[in-house]
GROMACS .gro file of C-alpha atoms in nm:
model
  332
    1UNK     CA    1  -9.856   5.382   6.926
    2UNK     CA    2  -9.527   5.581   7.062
    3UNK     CA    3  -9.353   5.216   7.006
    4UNK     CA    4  -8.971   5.342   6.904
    5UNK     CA    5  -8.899   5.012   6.817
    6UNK     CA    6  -8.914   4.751   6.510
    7UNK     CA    7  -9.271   4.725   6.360
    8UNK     CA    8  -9.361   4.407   6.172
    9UNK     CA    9  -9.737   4.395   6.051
   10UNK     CA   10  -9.876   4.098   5.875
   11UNK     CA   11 -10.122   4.090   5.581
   12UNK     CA   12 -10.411   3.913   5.661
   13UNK     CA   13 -10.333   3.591   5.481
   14UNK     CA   14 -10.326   3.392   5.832
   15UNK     CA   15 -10.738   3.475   5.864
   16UNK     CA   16 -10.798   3.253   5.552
   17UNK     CA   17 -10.720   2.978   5.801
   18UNK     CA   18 -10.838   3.104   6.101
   19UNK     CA   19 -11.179   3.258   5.972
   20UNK     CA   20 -11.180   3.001   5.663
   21UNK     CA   21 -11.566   2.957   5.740
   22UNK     CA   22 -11.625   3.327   5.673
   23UNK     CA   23 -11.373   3.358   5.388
   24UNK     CA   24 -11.429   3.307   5.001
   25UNK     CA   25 -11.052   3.258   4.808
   26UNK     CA   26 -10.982   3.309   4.467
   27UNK     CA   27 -10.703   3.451   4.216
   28UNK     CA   28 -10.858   3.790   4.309
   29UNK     CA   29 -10.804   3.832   4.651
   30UNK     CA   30 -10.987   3.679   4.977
   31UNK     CA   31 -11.353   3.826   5.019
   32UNK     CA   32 -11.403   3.797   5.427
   33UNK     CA   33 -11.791   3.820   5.567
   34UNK     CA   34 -11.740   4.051   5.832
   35UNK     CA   35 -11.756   3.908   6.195
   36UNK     CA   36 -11.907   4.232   6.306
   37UNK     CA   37 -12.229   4.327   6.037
   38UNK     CA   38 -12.219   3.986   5.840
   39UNK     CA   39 -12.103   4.223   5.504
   40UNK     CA   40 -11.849   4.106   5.255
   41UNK     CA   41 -11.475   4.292   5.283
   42UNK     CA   42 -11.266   4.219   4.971
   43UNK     CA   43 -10.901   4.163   5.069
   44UNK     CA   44 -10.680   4.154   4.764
   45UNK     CA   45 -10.290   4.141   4.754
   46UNK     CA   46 -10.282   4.550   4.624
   47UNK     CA   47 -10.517   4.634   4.930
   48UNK     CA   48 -10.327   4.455   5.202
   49UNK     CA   49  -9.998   4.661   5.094
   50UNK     CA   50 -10.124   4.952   5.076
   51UNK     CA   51 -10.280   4.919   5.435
   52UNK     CA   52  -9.950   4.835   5.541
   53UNK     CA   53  -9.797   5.104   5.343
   54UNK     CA   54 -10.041   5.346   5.531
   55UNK     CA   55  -9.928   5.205   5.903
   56UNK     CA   56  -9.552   5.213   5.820
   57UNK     CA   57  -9.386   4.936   5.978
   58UNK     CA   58  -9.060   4.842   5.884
   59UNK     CA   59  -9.103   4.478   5.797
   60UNK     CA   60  -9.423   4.437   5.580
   61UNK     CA   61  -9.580   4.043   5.493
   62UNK     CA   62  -9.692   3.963   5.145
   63UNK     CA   63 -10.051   3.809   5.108
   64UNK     CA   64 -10.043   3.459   5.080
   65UNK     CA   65 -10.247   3.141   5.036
   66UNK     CA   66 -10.244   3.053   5.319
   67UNK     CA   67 -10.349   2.605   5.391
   68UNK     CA   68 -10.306   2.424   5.702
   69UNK     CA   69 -10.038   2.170   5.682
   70UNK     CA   70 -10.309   1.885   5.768
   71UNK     CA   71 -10.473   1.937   5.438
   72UNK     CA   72 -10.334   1.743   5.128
   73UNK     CA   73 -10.424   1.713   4.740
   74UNK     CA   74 -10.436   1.952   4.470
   75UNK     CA   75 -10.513   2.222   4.699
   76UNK     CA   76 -10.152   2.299   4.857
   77UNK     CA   77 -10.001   2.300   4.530
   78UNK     CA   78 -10.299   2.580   4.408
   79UNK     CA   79 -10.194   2.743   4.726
   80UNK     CA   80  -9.787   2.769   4.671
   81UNK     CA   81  -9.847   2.910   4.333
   82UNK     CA   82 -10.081   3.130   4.404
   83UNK     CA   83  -9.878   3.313   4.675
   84UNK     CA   84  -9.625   3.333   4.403
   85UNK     CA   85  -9.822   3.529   4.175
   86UNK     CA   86  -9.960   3.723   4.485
   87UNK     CA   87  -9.626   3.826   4.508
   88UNK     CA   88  -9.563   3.992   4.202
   89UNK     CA   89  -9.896   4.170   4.272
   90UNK     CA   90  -9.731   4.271   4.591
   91UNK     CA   91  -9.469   4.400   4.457
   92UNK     CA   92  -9.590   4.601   4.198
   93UNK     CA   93  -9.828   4.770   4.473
   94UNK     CA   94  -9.558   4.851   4.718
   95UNK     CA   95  -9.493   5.216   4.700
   96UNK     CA   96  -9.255   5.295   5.058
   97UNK     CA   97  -8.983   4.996   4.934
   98UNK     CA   98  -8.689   5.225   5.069
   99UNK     CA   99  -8.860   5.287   5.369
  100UNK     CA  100  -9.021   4.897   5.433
  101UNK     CA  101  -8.864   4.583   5.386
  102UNK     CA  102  -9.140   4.330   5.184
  103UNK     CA  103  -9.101   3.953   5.256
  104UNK     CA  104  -9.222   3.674   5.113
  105UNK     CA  105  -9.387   3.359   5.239
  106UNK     CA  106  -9.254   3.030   5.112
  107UNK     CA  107  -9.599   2.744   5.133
  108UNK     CA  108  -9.601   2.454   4.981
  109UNK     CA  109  -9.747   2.267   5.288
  110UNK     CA  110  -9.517   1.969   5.370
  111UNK     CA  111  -9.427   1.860   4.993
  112UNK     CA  112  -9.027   1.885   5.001
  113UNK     CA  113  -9.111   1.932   4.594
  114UNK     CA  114  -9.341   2.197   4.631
  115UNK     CA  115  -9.142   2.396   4.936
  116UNK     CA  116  -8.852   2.421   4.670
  117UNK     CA  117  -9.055   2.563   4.413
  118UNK     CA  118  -9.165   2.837   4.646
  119UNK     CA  119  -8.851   2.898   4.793
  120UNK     CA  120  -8.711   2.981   4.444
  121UNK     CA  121  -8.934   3.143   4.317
  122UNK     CA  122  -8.933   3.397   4.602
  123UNK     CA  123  -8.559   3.424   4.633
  124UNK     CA  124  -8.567   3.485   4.230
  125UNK     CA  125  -8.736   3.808   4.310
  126UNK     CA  126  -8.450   3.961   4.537
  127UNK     CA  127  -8.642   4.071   4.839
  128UNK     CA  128  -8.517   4.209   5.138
  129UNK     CA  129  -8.661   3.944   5.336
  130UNK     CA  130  -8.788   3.525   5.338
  131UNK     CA  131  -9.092   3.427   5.573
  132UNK     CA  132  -9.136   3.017   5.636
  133UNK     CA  133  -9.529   3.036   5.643
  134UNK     CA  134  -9.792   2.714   5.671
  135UNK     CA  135  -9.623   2.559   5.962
  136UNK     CA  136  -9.769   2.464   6.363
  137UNK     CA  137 -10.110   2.430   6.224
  138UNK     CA  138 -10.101   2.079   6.347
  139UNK     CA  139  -9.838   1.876   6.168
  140UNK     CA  140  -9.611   1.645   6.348
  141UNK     CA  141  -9.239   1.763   6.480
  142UNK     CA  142  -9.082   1.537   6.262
  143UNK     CA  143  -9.225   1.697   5.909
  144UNK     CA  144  -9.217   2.043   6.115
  145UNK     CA  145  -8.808   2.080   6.137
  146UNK     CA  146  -8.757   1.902   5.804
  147UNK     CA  147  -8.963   2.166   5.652
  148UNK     CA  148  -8.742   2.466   5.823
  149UNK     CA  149  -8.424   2.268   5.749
  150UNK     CA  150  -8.478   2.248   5.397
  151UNK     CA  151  -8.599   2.619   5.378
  152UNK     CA  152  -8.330   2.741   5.573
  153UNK     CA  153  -8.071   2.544   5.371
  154UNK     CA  154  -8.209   2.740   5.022
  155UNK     CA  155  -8.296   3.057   5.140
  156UNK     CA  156  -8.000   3.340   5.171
  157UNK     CA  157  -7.762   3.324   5.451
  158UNK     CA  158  -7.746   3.739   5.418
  159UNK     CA  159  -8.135   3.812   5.469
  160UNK     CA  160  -8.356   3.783   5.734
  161UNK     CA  161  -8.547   3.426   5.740
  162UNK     CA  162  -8.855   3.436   5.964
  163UNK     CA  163  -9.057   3.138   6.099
  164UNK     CA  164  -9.364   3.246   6.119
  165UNK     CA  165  -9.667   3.131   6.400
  166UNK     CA  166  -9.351   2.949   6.586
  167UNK     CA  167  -9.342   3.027   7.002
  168UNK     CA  168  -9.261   2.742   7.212
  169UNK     CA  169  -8.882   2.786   7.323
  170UNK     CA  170  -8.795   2.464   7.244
  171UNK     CA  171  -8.934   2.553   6.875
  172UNK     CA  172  -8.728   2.820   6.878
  173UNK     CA  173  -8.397   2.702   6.971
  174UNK     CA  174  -8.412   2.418   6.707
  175UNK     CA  175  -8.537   2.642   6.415
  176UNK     CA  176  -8.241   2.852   6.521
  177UNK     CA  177  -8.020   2.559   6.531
  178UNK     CA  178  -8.106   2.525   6.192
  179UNK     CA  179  -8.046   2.874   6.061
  180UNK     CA  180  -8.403   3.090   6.161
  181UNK     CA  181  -8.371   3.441   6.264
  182UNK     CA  182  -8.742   3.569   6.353
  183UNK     CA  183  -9.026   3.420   6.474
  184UNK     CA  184  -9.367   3.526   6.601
  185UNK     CA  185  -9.631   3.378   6.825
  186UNK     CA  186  -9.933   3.419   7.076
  187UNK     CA  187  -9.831   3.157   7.293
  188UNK     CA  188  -9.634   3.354   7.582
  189UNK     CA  189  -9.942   3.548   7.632
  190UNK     CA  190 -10.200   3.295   7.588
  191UNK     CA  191 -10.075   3.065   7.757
  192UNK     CA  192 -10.038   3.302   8.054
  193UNK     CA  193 -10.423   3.377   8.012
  194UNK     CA  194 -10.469   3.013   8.106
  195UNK     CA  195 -10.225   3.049   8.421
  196UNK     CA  196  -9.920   2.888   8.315
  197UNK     CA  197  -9.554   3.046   8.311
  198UNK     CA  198  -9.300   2.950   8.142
  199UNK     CA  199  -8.961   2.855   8.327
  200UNK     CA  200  -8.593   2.707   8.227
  201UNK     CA  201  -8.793   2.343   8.310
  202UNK     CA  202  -9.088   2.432   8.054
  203UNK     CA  203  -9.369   2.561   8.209
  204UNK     CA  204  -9.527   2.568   8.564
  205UNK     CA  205  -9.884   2.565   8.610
  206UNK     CA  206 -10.059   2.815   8.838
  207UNK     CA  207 -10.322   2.718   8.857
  208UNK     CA  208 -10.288   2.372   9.023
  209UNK     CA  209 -10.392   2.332   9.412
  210UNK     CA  210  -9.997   2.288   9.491
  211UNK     CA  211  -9.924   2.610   9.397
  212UNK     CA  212 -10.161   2.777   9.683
  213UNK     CA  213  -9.919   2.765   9.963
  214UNK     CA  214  -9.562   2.753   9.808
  215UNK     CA  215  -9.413   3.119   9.887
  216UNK     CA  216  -9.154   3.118   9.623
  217UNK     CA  217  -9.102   3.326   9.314
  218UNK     CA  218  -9.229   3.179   8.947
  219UNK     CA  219  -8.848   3.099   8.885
  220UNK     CA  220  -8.592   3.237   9.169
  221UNK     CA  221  -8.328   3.265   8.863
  222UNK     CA  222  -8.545   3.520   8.662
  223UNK     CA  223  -8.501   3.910   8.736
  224UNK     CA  224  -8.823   4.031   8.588
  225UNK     CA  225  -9.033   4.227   8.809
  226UNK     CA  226  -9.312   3.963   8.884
  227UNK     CA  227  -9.077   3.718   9.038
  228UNK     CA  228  -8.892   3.995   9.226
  229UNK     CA  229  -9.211   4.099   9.392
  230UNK     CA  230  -9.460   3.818   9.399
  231UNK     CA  231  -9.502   3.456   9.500
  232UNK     CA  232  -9.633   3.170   9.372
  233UNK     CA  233  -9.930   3.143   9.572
  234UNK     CA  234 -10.033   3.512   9.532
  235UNK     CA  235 -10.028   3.428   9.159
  236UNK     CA  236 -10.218   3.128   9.217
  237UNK     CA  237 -10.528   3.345   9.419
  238UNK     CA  238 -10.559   3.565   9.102
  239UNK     CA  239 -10.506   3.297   8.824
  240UNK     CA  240 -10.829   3.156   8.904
  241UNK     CA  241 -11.080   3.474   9.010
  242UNK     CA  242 -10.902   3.803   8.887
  243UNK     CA  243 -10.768   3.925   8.555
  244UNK     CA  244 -10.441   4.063   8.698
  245UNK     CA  245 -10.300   3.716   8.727
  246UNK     CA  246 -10.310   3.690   8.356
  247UNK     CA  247 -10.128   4.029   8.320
  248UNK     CA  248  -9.891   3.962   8.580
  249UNK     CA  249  -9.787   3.631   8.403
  250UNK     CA  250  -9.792   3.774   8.083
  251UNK     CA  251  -9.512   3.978   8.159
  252UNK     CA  252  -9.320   3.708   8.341
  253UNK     CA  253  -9.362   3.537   8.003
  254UNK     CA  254  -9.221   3.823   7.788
  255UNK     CA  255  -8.966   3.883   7.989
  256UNK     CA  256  -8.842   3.512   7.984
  257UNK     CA  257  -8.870   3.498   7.591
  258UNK     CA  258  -8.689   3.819   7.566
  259UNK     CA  259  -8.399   3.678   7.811
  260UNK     CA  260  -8.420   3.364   7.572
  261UNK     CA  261  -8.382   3.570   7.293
  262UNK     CA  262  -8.074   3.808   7.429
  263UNK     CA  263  -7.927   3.509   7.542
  264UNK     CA  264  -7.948   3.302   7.249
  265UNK     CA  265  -7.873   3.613   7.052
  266UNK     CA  266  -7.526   3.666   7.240
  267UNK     CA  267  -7.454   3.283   7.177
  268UNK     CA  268  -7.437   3.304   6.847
  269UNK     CA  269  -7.179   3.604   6.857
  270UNK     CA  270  -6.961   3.488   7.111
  271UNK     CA  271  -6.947   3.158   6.898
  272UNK     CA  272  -7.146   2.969   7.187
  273UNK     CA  273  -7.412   2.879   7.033
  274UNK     CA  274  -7.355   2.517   7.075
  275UNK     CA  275  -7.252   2.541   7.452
  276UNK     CA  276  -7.633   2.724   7.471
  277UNK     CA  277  -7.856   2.473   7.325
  278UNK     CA  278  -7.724   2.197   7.529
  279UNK     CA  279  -7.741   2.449   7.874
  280UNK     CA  280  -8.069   2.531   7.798
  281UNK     CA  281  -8.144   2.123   7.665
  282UNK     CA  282  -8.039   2.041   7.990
  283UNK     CA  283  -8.275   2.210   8.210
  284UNK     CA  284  -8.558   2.115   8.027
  285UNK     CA  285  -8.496   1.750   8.024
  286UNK     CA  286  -8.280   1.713   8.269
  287UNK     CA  287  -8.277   1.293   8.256
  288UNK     CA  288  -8.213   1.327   7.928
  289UNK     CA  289  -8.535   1.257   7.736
  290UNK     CA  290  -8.469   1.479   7.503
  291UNK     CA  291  -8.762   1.409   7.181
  292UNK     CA  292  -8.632   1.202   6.924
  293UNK     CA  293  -8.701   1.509   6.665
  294UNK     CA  294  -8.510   1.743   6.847
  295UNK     CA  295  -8.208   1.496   6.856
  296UNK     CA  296  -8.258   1.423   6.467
  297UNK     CA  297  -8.296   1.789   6.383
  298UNK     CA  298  -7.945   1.887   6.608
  299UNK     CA  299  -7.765   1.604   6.447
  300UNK     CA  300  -7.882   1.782   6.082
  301UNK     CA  301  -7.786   2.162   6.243
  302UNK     CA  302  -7.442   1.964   6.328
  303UNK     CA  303  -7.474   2.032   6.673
  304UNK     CA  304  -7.347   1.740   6.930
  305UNK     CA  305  -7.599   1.756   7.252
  306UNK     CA  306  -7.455   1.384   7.314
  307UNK     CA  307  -7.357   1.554   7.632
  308UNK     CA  308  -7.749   1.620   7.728
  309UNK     CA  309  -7.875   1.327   7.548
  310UNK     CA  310  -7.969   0.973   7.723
  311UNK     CA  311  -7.748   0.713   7.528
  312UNK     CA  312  -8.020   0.515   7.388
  313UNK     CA  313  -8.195   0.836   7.245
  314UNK     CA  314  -7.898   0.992   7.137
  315UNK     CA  315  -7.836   0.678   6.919
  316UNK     CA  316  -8.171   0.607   6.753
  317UNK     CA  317  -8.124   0.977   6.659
  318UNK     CA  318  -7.743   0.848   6.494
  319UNK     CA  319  -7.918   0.560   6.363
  320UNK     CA  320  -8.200   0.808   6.179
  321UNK     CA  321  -7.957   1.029   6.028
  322UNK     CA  322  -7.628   0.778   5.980
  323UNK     CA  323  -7.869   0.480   5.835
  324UNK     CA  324  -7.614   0.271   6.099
  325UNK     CA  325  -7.704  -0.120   6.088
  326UNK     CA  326  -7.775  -0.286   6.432
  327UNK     CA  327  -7.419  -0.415   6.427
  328UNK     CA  328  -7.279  -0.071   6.418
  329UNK     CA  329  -7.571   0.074   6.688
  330UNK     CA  330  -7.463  -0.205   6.925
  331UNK     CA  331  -7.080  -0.108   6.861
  332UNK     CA  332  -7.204   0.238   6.975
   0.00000   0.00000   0.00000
């Protein structure tokens, strides 16, 4: 690949969601019927390491069992402790540990009970490394940053703790809020595919009929090369009839998650961090509609965006985490 960079390579666990109608789990591993000649493939836990093992990155994923967060019943709890005797499997099969860093996936769906049992049981086995798996498959915000907050609040201060499947900035920002270090996603790129770019104000679409004659960059405020060099409009004539619109936002989109990165990177070290969120909280809801989750999950990061807030918002989220009475909210 000539990429002289970090390497992170997953372990196939995500496919027993995403190709569950081809996919056959149980305690031995995950037999797949291939996409390509209908055959079976037998995945196990050994097999995906040593694959991993063979490519070399330095941040290998342990195979887990993996459940969307929509599902409920006995199956999520089958799931969480399954992964954690995938692990041990994992483990054992790992032959390059000086040379790759092994993490673990906490599951346990959106059971605070079973999330703790997970996380636990994974830290118990020292690893260089703590994935938050199971989440944007559908659930609600609200269950979403509880479920990072209370994984984030067990999990080691000192070690890497990865969000995994997360991508929308604003996901990012409060899952770093609340202690996250890594995530990964398709969305910057995919989303691009569908001619939309993401800007400080969220996202602009392309593709709409306004964009045809407006000469001005994607954002003027972003350096990348796209918006130094082409317009709006020019985007907009490719975005619907030629492939290079999708490429040329694609990078625009990298580029701004890797300035939102840097930048919220730098925050932290500088001890800015909360001066960032509400910057960046302020250009995307500039009236100050800022959701009611992101409000609730800020107040549990301890991080005052009362500044960015609209009062009335701002105060239901007080309310939520205080348990104020309406006496006290209308003293407010």
């Amino acid at each position: 690949m000539n990429w002289p960079r970090a390497l992170l390579t997953d372990s196939g666990g995500f496919q027993m969601v995403s190709l569950l109608h081809l996919a056959d789990i149980t305690e031995k591993g995950v037999t797949f019927q291939s996409p390509v000649d209908g055959k079976p493939m037998l995945l196990t836990p050994e097999e995906s390491i040593q694959i991993q093992n063979r490519i070399g990155a330095d941040i290998i994923m342990a195979l887990d069992d993996v459940v969307k967060t929509t599902i409920t019943g006995p199956r999520i709890e089958e799931a969480m402790y399954r992964t954690l005797r995938w692990i041990d499997r994992c483990i054992a099969a790992h032959k390059r540990p000086h040379d790759q860093n092994l993490f673990g996936i906490v599951q346990g769906g959106l059971d605070p009970v079973l999330r703790d049992i997970c996380v636990r049981g994974l830290v118990d086995r020292n690893l260089p490394g703590y994935a938050i798996g199971g989440l944007a498959g559908g659930e609600d915000k609200d269950s979403f940053w509880r479920v990072v907050a209370q994984c984030t609040a067990t999990l080691p201060e000192d070690k890497p703790r990865y969000v995994m499947g997360v991508g929308y900035p604003l996901d990012i920002v409060v899952c770093s809020a609340l202690g996250a270090d890594m995530y990964d996603c398709v969305y910057p790129t995919r989303t691009a595919r569908f001619g939309t770019a993401l800007v400080p104000e969220g996202v602009l679409k392309l593709k709409h009929r306004a964009m045809a004659e407006d000469t001005r960059p994607i954002d003027p405020t972003c350096a990348c090369m796209v918006c130094k060099n082409y317009t709006r409009a020019y985007i907009h004539s490719l975005v619907t009839k030629d492939a290079m619109g999708s490429q040329l936002l694609s990078f625009h989109n990298l580029y701004y998650m890797m300035q939102l990165s840097k930048n919220l990177h730098s925050s932290i070290v500088q001890g800015k961090f909360p001066e960032f969120v509400c910057n960046f909280l302020q250009k995307m809801f500039p009236k100050g509609d800022i959701p009611e989750w992101v409000c609730n999950a800020m107040e549990v990061a301890e991080i005052d965006i009362s500044s960015c807030c609209a009062p009335f918002r701002y105060i239901q989220a007080t309310k939520v985490q205080s348990n104020l009475n309406e006496d006290e909210i209308q003293a407010v």
